[in-house]
PDB file of C-alpha atoms in Angstrom:
ATOM      1  CA  MET A  12      -0.606   9.444 -14.293  1.00 53.00           C
ATOM      2  CA  ASP A  13      -1.993   6.029 -15.177  1.00 60.00           C
ATOM      3  CA  ASN A  14      -5.426   5.021 -13.975  1.00 77.00           C
ATOM      4  CA  ILE A  15      -4.734   3.399 -10.640  1.00 78.00           C
ATOM      5  CA  ASP A  16      -6.628   2.510  -7.506  1.00 85.00           C
ATOM      6  CA  ILE A  17      -5.065   3.605  -4.248  1.00 85.00           C
ATOM      7  CA  VAL A  18      -5.905   1.885  -0.981  1.00 88.00           C
ATOM      8  CA  LEU A  19      -4.488   3.455   2.140  1.00 86.00           C
ATOM      9  CA  MET A  20      -4.312   1.229   5.186  1.00 88.00           C
ATOM     10  CA  VAL A  21      -3.348   2.709   8.529  1.00 88.00           C
ATOM     11  CA  LYS A  22      -2.051   1.323  11.784  1.00 88.00           C
ATOM     12  CA  ASN A  23      -3.448   1.729  15.267  1.00 92.00           C
ATOM     13  CA  GLY A  24      -2.665   5.132  16.739  1.00 91.00           C
ATOM     14  CA  ILE A  25      -3.199   7.089  13.528  1.00 90.00           C
ATOM     15  CA  ASP A  26      -5.845   9.121  15.333  1.00 91.00           C
ATOM     16  CA  GLU A  27      -3.150  10.302  17.759  1.00 94.00           C
ATOM     17  CA  GLN A  28      -1.026  11.878  14.994  1.00 93.00           C
ATOM     18  CA  SER A  29      -1.095  15.622  14.430  1.00 95.00           C
ATOM     19  CA  ASN A  30      -2.436  17.046  11.183  1.00 95.00           C
ATOM     20  CA  GLU A  31       1.097  18.237  10.440  1.00 96.00           C
ATOM     21  CA  GLU A  32       2.499  14.694  10.750  1.00 94.00           C
ATOM     22  CA  LEU A  33      -0.327  13.199   8.667  1.00 93.00           C
ATOM     23  CA  THR A  34       0.220  15.804   5.947  1.00 95.00           C
ATOM     24  CA  LYS A  35       3.955  15.068   5.980  1.00 96.00           C
ATOM     25  CA  GLN A  36       3.384  11.314   5.594  1.00 92.00           C
ATOM     26  CA  LEU A  37       0.741  11.712   2.858  1.00 93.00           C
ATOM     27  CA  THR A  38       3.003  14.086   0.923  1.00 95.00           C
ATOM     28  CA  LYS A  39       5.764  11.472   1.101  1.00 95.00           C
ATOM     29  CA  LEU A  40       3.368   8.792  -0.204  1.00 91.00           C
ATOM     30  CA  TRP A  41       2.198  11.002  -3.109  1.00 91.00           C
ATOM     31  CA  ARG A  42       5.811  11.611  -4.148  1.00 92.00           C
ATOM     32  CA  LYS A  43       6.461   7.869  -4.116  1.00 90.00           C
ATOM     33  CA  ILE A  44       3.328   7.170  -6.176  1.00 87.00           C
ATOM     34  CA  ASN A  45       4.249   9.888  -8.691  1.00 87.00           C
ATOM     35  CA  GLU A  46       7.752   8.432  -9.104  1.00 87.00           C
ATOM     36  CA  ARG A  47       6.373   4.937  -9.715  1.00 84.00           C
ATOM     37  CA  CYS A  48       3.869   6.198 -12.297  1.00 82.00           C
ATOM     38  CA  LYS A  49       6.301   8.226 -14.414  1.00 84.00           C
ATOM     39  CA  PRO A  50       6.626   6.996 -18.000  1.00 84.00           C
ATOM     40  CA  GLY A  51       9.494   4.534 -18.231  1.00 85.00           C
ATOM     41  CA  ALA A  52       9.662   3.957 -14.482  1.00 82.00           C
ATOM     42  CA  PRO A  53      10.233   0.324 -13.525  1.00 82.00           C
ATOM     43  CA  LYS A  54       7.023  -1.387 -12.544  1.00 77.00           C
ATOM     44  CA  PRO A  55       6.877  -3.018  -9.110  1.00 74.00           C
ATOM     45  CA  PRO A  56       6.719  -6.817  -9.074  1.00 78.00           C
ATOM     46  CA  PRO A  57       3.190  -8.242  -9.256  1.00 80.00           C
ATOM     47  CA  PHE A  58       1.405  -8.875  -5.994  1.00 77.00           C
ATOM     48  CA  LYS A  59       1.616 -12.501  -4.911  1.00 81.00           C
ATOM     49  CA  LYS A  60      -1.393 -13.742  -2.995  1.00 81.00           C
ATOM     50  CA  ARG A  61      -0.652 -15.469   0.255  1.00 78.00           C
ATOM     51  CA  PRO A  62      -2.215 -18.891   0.724  1.00 80.00           C
ATOM     52  CA  ASN A  63      -5.566 -18.852   2.450  1.00 79.00           C
ATOM     53  CA  LYS A  64      -4.943 -19.823   6.088  1.00 74.00           C
ATOM     54  CA  SER A  65      -8.290 -21.592   6.446  1.00 68.00           C
ATOM     55  CA  ALA A  66      -7.688 -23.656   3.303  1.00 58.00           C
ATOM     56  CA  LYS A  67      -4.224 -24.551   4.548  1.00 54.00           C
ATOM     57  CA  SER A  68      -5.502 -25.667   7.958  1.00 56.00           C
ATOM     58  CA  ASN A  69      -8.266 -27.730   6.299  1.00 56.00           C
ATOM     59  CA  LYS A  70      -5.665 -29.702   4.325  1.00 57.00           C
ATOM     60  CA  GLN A  71      -3.903 -30.750   7.529  1.00 56.00           C
ATOM     61  CA  THR A  72      -7.001 -32.391   9.050  1.00 52.00           C
TER      62      THR A  72
END
C-alpha cells in the first residue's frame, strides 16, 4: 500500500452504534481503501477546495 494519510470523520450518533456495526463499517472502508491503493487502480480525482465562505462574504460588502 502507498504511504497515505487516513482521516476518519464521523457523524452525530456514532456513539450509539454497536461494536458489531462499527466493525462492519470499518471493514467496508478498509476494503475500499485497499481497492483504491492497488497498483494500476484508477486514482480518484484531486480534491478541489471550496471557496472560503468568509472571504466570499467579505467581497460582497
